[in-house]
Short mmCIF file of C-alpha atoms and ligand atoms in Angstrom, two decimals:
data_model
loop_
_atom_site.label_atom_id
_atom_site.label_comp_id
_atom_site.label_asym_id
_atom_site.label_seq_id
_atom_site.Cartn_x
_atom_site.Cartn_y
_atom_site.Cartn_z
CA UNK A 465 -30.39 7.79 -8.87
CA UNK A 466 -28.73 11.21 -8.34
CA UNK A 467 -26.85 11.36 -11.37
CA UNK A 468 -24.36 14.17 -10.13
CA UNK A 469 -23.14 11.96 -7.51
CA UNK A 470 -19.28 10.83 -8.90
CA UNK A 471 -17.74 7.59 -7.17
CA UNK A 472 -14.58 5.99 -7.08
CA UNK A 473 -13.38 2.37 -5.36
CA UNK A 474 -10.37 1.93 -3.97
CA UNK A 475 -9.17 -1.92 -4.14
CA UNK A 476 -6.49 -3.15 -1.53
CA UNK A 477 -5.34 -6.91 -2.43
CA UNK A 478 -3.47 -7.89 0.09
CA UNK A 479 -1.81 -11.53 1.02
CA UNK A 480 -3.60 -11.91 3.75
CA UNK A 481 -6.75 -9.52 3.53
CA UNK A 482 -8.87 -7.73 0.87
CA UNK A 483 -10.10 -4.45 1.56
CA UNK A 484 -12.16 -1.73 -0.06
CA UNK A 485 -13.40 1.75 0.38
CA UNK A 486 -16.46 2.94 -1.95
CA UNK A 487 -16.82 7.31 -1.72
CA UNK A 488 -18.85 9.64 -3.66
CA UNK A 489 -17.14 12.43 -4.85
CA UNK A 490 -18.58 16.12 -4.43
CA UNK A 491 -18.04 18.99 -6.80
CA UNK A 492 -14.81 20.08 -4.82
CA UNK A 493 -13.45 17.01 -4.82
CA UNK A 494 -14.36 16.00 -0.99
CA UNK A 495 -15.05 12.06 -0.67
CA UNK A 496 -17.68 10.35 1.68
CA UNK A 497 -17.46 6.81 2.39
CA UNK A 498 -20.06 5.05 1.42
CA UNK A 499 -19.10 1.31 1.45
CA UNK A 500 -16.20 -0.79 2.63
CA UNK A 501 -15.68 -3.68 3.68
CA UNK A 502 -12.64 -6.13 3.94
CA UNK A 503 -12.15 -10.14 4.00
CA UNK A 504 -9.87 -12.61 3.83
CA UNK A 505 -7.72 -12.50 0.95
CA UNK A 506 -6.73 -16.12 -1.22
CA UNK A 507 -4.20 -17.55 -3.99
CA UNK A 508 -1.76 -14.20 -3.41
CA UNK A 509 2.81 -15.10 -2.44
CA UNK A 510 4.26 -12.16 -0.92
CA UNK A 511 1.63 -9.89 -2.21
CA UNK A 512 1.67 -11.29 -5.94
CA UNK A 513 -1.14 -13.61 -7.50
CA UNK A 514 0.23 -17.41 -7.29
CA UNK A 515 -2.91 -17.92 -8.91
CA UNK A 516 -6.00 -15.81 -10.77
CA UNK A 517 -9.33 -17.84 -8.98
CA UNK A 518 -8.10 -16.85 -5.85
CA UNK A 519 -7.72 -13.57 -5.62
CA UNK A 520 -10.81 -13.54 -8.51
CA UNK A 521 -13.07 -15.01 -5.81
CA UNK A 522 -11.96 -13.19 -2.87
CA UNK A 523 -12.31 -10.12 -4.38
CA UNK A 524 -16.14 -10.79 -5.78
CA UNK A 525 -16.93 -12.70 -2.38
CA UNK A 526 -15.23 -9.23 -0.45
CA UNK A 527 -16.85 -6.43 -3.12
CA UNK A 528 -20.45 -7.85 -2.54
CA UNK A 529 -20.99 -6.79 1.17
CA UNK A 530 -19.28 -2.95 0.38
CA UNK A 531 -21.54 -2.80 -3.02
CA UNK A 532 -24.97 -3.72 -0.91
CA UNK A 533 -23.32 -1.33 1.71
CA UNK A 534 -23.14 1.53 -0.70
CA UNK A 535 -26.32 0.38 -2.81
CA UNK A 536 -24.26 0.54 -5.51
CA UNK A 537 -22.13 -1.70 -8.23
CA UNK A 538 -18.03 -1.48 -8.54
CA UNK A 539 -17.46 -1.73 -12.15
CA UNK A 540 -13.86 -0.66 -12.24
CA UNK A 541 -11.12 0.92 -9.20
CA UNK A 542 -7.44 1.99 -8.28
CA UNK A 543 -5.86 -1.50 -7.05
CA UNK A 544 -2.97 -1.69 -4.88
CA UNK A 545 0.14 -3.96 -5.99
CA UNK A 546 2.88 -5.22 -3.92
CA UNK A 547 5.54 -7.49 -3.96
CA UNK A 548 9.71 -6.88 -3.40
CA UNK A 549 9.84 -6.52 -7.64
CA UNK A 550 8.57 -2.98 -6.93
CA UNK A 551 11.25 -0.26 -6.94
CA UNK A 552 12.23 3.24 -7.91
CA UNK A 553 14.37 3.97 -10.29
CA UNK A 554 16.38 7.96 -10.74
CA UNK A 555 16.46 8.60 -14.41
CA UNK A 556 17.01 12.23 -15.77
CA UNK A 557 16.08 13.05 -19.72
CA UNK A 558 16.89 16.40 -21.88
CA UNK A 559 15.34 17.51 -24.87
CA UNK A 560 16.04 20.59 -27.17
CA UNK A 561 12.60 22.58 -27.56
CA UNK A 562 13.75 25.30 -29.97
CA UNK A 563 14.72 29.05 -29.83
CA UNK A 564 15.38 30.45 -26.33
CA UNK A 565 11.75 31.90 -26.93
CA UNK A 566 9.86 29.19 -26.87
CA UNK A 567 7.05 28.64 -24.09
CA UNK A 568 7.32 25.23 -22.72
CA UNK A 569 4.24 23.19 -22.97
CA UNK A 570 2.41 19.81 -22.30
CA UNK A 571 3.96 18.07 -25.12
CA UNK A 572 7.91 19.50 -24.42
CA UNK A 573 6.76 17.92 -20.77
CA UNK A 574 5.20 14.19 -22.41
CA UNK A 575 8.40 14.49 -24.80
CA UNK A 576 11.26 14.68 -22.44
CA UNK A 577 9.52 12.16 -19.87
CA UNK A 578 9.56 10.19 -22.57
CA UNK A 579 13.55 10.81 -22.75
CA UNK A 580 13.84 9.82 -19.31
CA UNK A 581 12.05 6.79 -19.38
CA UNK A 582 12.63 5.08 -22.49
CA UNK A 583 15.23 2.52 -22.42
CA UNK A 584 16.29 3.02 -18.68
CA UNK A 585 13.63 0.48 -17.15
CA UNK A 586 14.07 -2.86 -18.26
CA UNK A 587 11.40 -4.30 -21.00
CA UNK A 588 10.05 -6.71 -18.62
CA UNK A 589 9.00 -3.67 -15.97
CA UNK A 590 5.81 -1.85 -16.18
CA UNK A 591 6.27 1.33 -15.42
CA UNK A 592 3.01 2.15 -12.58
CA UNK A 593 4.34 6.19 -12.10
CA UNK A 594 6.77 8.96 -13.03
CA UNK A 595 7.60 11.73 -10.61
CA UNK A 596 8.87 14.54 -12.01
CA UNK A 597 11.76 15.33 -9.58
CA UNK A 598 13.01 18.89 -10.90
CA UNK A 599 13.37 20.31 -13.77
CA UNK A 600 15.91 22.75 -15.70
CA UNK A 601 16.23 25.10 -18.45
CA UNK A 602 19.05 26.03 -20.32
CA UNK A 603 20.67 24.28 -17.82
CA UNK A 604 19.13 26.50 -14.61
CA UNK A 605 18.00 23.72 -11.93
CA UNK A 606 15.24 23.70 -9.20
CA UNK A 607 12.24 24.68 -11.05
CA UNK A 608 9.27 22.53 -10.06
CA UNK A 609 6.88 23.54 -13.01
CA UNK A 610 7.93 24.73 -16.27
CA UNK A 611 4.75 24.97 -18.08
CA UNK A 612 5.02 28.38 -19.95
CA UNK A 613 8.48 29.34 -19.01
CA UNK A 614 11.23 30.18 -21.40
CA UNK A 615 14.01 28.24 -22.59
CA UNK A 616 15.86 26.09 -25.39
CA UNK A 617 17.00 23.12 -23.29
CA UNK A 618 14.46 21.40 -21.33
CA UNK A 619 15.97 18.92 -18.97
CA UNK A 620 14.05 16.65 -16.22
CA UNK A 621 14.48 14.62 -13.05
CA UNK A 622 12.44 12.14 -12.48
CA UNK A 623 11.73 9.02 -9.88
CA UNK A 624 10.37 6.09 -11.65
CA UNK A 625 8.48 3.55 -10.22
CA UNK A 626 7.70 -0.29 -11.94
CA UNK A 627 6.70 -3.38 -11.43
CA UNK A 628 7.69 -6.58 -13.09
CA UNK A 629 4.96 -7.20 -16.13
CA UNK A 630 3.60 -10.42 -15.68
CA UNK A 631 3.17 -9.06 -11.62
CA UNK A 632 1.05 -5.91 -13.18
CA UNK A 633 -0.93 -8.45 -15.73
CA UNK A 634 -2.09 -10.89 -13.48
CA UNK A 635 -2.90 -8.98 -11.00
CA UNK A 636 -5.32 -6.91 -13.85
CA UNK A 637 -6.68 -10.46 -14.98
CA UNK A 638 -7.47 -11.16 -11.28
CA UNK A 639 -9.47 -8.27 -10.45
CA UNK A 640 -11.20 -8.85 -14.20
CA UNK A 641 -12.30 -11.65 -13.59
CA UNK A 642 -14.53 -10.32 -10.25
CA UNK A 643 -15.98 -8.23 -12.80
CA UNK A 644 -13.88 -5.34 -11.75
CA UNK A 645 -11.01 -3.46 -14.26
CA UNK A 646 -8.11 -2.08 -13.01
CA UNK A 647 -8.17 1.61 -13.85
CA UNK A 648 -4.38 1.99 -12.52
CA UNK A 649 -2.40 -0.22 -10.09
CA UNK A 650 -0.30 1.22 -7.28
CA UNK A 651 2.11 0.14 -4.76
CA UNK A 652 0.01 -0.20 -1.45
CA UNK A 653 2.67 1.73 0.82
CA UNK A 654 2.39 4.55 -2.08
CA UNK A 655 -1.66 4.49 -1.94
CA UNK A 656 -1.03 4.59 1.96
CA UNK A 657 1.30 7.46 1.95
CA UNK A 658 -1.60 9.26 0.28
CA UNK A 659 -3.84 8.87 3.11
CA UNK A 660 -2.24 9.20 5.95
CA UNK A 661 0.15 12.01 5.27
CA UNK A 662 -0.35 15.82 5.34
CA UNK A 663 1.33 18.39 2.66
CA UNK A 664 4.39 19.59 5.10
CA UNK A 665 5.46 16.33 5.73
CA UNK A 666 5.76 15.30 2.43
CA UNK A 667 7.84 18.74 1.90
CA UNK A 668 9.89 18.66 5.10
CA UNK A 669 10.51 14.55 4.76
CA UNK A 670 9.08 11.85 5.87
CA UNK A 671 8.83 7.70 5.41
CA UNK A 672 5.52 5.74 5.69
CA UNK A 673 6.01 1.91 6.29
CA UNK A 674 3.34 -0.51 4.89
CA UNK A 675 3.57 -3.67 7.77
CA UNK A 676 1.57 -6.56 5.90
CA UNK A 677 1.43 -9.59 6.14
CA UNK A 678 3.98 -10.90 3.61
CA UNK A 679 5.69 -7.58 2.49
CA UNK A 680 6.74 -4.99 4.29
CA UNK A 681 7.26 -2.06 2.16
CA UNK A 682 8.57 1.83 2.41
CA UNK A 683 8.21 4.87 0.95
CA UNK A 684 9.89 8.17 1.40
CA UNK A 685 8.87 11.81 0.41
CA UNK A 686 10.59 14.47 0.52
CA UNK A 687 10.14 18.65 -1.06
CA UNK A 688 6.61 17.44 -1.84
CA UNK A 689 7.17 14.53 -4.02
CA UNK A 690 7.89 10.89 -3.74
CA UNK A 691 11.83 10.17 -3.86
CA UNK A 692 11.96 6.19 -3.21
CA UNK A 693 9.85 3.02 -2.62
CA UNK A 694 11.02 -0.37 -1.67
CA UNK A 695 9.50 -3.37 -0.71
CA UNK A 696 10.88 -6.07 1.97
CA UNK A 697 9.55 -9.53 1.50
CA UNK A 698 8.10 -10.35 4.69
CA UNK A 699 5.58 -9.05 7.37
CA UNK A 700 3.63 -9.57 10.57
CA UNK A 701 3.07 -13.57 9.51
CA UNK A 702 6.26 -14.32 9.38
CA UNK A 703 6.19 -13.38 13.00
CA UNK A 704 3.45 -15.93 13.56
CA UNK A 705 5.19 -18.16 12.00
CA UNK A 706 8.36 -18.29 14.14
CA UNK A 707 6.30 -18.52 16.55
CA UNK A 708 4.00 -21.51 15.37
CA UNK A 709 7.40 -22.95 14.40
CA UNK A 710 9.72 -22.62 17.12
CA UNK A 711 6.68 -23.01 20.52
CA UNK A 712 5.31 -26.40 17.94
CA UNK A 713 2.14 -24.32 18.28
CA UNK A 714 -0.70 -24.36 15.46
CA UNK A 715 -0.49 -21.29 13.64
CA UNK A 716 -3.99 -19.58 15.14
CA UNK A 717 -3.03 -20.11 18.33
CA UNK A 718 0.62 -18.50 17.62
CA UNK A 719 -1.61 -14.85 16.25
CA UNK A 720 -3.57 -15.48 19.36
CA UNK A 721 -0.74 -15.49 21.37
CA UNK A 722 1.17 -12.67 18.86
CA UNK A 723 -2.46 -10.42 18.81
CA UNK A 724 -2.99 -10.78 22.70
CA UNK A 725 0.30 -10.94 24.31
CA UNK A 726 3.04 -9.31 22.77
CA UNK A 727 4.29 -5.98 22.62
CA UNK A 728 7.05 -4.12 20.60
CA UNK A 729 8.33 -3.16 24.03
CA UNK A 730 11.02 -5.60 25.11
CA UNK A 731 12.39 -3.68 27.93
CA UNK A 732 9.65 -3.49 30.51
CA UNK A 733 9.11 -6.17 33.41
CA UNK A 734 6.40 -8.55 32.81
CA UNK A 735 4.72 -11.54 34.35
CA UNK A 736 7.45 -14.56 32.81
CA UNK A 737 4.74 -16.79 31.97
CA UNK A 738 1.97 -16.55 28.87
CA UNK A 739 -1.28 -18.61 30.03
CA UNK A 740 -3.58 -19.41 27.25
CA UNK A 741 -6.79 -21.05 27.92
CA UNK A 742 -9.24 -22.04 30.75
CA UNK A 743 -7.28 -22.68 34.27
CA UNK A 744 -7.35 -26.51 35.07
CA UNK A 745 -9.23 -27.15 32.01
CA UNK A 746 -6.85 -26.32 28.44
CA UNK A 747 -4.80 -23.96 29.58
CA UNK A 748 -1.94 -23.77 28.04
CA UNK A 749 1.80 -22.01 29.79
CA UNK A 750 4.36 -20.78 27.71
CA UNK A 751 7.32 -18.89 28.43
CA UNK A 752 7.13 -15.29 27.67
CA UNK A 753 11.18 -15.03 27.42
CA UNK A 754 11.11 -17.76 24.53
CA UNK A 755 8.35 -15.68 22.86
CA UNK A 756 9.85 -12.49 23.01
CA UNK A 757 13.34 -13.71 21.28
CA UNK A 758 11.27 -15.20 18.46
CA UNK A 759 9.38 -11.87 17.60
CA UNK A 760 11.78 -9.57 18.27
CA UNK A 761 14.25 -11.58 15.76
CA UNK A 762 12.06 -11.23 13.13
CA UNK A 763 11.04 -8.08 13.70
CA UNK A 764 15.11 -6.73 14.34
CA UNK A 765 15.29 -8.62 10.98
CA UNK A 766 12.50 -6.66 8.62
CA UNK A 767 13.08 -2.80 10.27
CA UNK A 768 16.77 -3.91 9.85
CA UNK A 769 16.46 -4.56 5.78
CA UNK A 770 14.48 -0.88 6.18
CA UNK A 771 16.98 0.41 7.36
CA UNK A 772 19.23 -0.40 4.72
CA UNK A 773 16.67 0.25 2.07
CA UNK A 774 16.56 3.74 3.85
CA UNK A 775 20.89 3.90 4.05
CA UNK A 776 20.99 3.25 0.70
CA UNK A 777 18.28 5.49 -0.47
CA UNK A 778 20.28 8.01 1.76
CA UNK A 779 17.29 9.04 4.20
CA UNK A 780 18.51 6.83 7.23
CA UNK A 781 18.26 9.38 9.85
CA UNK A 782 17.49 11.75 7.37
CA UNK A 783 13.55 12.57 7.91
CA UNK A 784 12.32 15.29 10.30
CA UNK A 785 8.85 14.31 10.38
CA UNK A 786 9.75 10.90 11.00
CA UNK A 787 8.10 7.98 10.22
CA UNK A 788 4.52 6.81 10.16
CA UNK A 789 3.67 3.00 9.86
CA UNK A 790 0.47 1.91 8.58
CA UNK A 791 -1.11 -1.68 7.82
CA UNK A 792 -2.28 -4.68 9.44
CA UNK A 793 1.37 -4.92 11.66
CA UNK A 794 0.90 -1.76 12.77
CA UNK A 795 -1.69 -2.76 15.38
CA UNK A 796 0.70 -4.89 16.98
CA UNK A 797 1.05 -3.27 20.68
CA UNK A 798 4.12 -0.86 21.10
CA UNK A 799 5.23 -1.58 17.60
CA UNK A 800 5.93 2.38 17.05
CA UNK A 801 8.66 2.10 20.01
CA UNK A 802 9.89 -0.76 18.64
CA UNK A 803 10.42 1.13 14.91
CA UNK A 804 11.66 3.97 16.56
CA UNK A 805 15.01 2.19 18.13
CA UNK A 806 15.20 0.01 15.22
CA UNK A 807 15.34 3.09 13.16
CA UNK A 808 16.27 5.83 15.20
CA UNK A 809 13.66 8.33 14.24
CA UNK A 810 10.34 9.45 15.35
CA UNK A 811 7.90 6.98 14.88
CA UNK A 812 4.12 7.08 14.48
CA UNK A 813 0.57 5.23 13.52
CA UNK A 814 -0.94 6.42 10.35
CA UNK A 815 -4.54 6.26 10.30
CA UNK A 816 -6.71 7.74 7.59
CA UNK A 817 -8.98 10.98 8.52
CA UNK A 818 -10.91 13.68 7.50
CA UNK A 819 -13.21 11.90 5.03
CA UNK A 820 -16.99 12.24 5.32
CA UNK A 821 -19.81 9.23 5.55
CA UNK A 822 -19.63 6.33 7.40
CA UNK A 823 -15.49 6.62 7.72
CA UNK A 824 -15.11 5.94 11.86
CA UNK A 825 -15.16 2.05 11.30
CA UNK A 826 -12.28 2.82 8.10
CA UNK A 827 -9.95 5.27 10.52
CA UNK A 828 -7.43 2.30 10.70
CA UNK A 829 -3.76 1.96 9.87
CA UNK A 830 -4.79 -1.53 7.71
CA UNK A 831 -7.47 0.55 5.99
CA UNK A 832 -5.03 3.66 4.77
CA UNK A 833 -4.36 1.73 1.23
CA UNK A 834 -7.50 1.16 0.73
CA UNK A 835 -8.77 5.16 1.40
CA UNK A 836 -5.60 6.43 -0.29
CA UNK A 837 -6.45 4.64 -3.67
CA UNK A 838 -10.29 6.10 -3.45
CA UNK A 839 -8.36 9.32 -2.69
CA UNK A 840 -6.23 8.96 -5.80
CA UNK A 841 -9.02 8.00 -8.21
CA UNK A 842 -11.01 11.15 -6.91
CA UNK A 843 -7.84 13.52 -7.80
CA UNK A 844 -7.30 12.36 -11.06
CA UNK A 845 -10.80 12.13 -11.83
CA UNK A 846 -11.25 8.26 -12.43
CA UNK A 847 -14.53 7.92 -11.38
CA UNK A 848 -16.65 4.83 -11.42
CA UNK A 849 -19.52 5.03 -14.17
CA UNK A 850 -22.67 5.48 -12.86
CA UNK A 851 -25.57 3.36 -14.24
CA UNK A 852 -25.44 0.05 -16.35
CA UNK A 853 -25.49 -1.89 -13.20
CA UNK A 854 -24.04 -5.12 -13.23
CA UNK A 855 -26.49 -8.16 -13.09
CA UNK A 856 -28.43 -8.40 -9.79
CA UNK A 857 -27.21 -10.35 -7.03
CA UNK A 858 -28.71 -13.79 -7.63
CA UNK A 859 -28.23 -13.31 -11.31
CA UNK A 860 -24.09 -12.46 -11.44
CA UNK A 861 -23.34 -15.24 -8.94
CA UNK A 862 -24.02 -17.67 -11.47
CA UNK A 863 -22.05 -15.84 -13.94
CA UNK A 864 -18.89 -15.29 -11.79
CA UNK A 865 -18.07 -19.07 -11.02
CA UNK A 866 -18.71 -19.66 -14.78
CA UNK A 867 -15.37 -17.41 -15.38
CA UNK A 868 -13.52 -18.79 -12.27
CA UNK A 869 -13.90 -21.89 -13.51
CA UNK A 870 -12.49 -20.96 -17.03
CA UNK A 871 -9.81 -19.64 -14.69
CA UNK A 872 -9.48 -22.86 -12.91
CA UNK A 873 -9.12 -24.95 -16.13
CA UNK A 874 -6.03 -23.16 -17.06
CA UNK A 875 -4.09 -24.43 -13.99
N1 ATP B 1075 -3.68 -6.63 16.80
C1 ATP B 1075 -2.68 -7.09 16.06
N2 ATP B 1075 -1.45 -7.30 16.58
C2 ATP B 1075 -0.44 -7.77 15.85
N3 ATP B 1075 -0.54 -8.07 14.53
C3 ATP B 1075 -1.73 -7.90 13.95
C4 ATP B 1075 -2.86 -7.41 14.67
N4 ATP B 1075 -3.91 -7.30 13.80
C5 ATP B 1075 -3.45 -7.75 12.61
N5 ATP B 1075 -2.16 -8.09 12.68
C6 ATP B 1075 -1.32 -8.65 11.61
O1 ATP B 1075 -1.44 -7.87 10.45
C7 ATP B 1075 -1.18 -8.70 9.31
C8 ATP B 1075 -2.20 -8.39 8.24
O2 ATP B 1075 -2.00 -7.08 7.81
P1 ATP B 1075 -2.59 -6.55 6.44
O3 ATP B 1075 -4.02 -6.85 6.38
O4 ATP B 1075 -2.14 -5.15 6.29
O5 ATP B 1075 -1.81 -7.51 5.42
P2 ATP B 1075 -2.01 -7.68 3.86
O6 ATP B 1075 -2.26 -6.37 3.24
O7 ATP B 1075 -2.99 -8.76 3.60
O8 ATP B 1075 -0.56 -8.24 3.47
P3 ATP B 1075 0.54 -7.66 2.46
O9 ATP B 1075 0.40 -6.18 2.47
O10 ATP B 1075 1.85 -8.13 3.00
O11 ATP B 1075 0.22 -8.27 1.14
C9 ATP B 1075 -1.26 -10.14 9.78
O12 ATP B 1075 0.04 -10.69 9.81
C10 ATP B 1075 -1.82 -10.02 11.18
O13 ATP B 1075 -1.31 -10.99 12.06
MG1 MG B 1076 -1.14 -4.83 2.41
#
């Protein structure tokens, strides 16, 4: 075992799918995949745990094939969270740090994000990140880093972003229970933005959308640093859905017909009928008119509760480098001129590049949450301990039902 090799996991837990991305870390920070792999996700509500053996299972079931993959054992990772209780919260703090000589250091910076924090997020919130915004001293605004600058007054601006508690714990006791700890948890259109975006977009402004299956969620950046998330509480199966629902279809064949046949283009000419099936044998006809007002109601309905998240957050036609959208909706055909009426900006796919290993099969819009919390973990140095393997195969099976079913008895 090369023990310079670092590695970090990044942990997507998704309604609908689990996904994960295993790199090794070089000495400058670069990551090469080595393992991923992604299945179907269980016991998770509009990206929130309705239940821990579930998501417990999934996640062991899911981690397996990436650990063989990467010939190595996940003992901890950067998890993605979801769920419409995320949000971001503007809070400012000031502090008094002595005589106008005094150097500002680490613990002026821990102190007055302290000030901004405390007791302006609700006691049921965890707090998952705080973005210092801008800072001032002695009441002079704009400075981005104060460390060793001079000044009596220390003031900060700050975006906050939390999560209700019991979300954050369960999801923690779910990924525990495969065996795998949390190291931090972070919202999956956040971990996205990290992979798909580039340096001057963040600084000129931009807004990544996170199309799930349950959630849809947004996040906006802008000089650098993240100025709002928000998450809308339905996705690409509610599209199915309609569909299953108002066609009296079973819901497969509804994301056969969803997957195969429609577009986010509702303009062009096309054939008026949707055949399904083997002519003369079980084919099955259905009108591609009827179809077409189903998903593009749902879909005018979740960009259109964007696009007030976006009004209200004040970047509705506000973001020169547009938007990119990213997740499992995002494949849907056309969907990026769809966005872009619905929204009136540029509009984009986000796919995750320029990591090393085996990354082609990972370059995919529903993979950038995974990639962007293996990114994360690399930067701030959370790497997976290397060594003390977890039981062999055959032996932690038996060990991993043993705990679901502890699980289990609690329900
Ligand atoms: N080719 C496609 N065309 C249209 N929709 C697709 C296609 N491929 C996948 N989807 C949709 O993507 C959704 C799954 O996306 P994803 O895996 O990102 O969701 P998730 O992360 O499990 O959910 P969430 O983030 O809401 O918790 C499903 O609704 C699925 O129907
Ligand atoms: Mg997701």
């Amino acid at each position: 075992m090369d023990n310079d090799k670092r590695f970090v996991t990044g942990l997507d837990v998704g309604t609908e799918n689990i996904r994960a991305v295993i790199a090794s870390v070089d000495k400058d920070g670069h990551l090469a995949v080595v393992g991923y792999n992604e299945g179907k996700s269980a016991g998770m509500r509009k990206g929130v745990p309705a239940n821990l053996a579930g998501p417990a299972s999934a996640i062991d079931k899911m981690l397996g094939e990436a650990e063989r993959m990467g010939g190595y054992d996940v003992r901890n990772a950067y998890v993605s969270i979801n769920g419409s209780s995320i949000l971001s919260t503007r809070t400012e703090g000031m502090i008094a740090v002595g005589t106008v000589e005094h150097e500002i250091n680490g613990e002026d910076l821990d102190r007055v994000e302290d000030v901004a924090v405390s007791g302006r997020i609700p006691a049921n919130r965890d707090v998952l990140d705080v973005v210092p915004l801008e800072y001032a001293l002695d009441g002079q605004g704009g400075i981005k880093d104060p460390l060793g600058m001079s000044g009596a007054r220390l003031e900060m601006r700050a975006c906050v972003v939390s999560a209700l508690t019991p979300n954050c714990e369960n999801l923690k006791k779910a990924t525990a229970a495969a065996d795998v700890q949390a190291e931090r948890l972070v919202p999956s259109v956040i971990s996205a933005a990290k992979a798909v975006l580039s340096d001057r977009q963040k600084e000129n402004g931009v807004a990544v959308i996170d199309m799930g299956a349950a959630t849809t969620s947004v996040a906006v950046y802008e000089e650098g640093d993240l100025q709002y998330v928000g998450v809308v509480p339905a996705g690409s199966n509610n599209v199915t859905n309609d569909l299953a629902i108002v066609l009296a279809i079973d819901p497969s064949l509804a994301e056969e017909i969803k997957q195969r046949f429609v577009t986010g283009n509702f303009d062009t000419e096309k054939s008026p009928v949707i055949k399904i099936g083997r002519e003369g044998k079980d084919e099955r006809v259905f009108d591609r008119k009827e179809v077409e007002e189903v998903v593009k109601a749902r879909l005018d309905e979740i960009f259109g509760e964007i696009r007030k998240k976006l009004k209200a957050a004040k970047y509705d036609q506000r973001l020169p480098e547009g938007i990119i959208l990213v997740g499992g909706g995002a494949k849907m055909r056309d969907i990026d001129l769809f966005a872009k009426k619905s929204l009136e900006a540029a509009v984009k796919i986000g796919t995750p590049k320029g990591l090393g290993g085996v990354s082609d099969a990972i370059e995919k819009p529903e993979f950038a949450t995974a990639v962007g919390l293996a990114m994360l973990a690399a930067e701030e140095g959370q790497y997976t301990p290397v060594g003390g393997k977890k039981a062999k195969k055959g032996l932690k099976m038996p060990k991993t039902p043993g705990l679901l079913k502890k699980l289990f008895s609690k329900f």
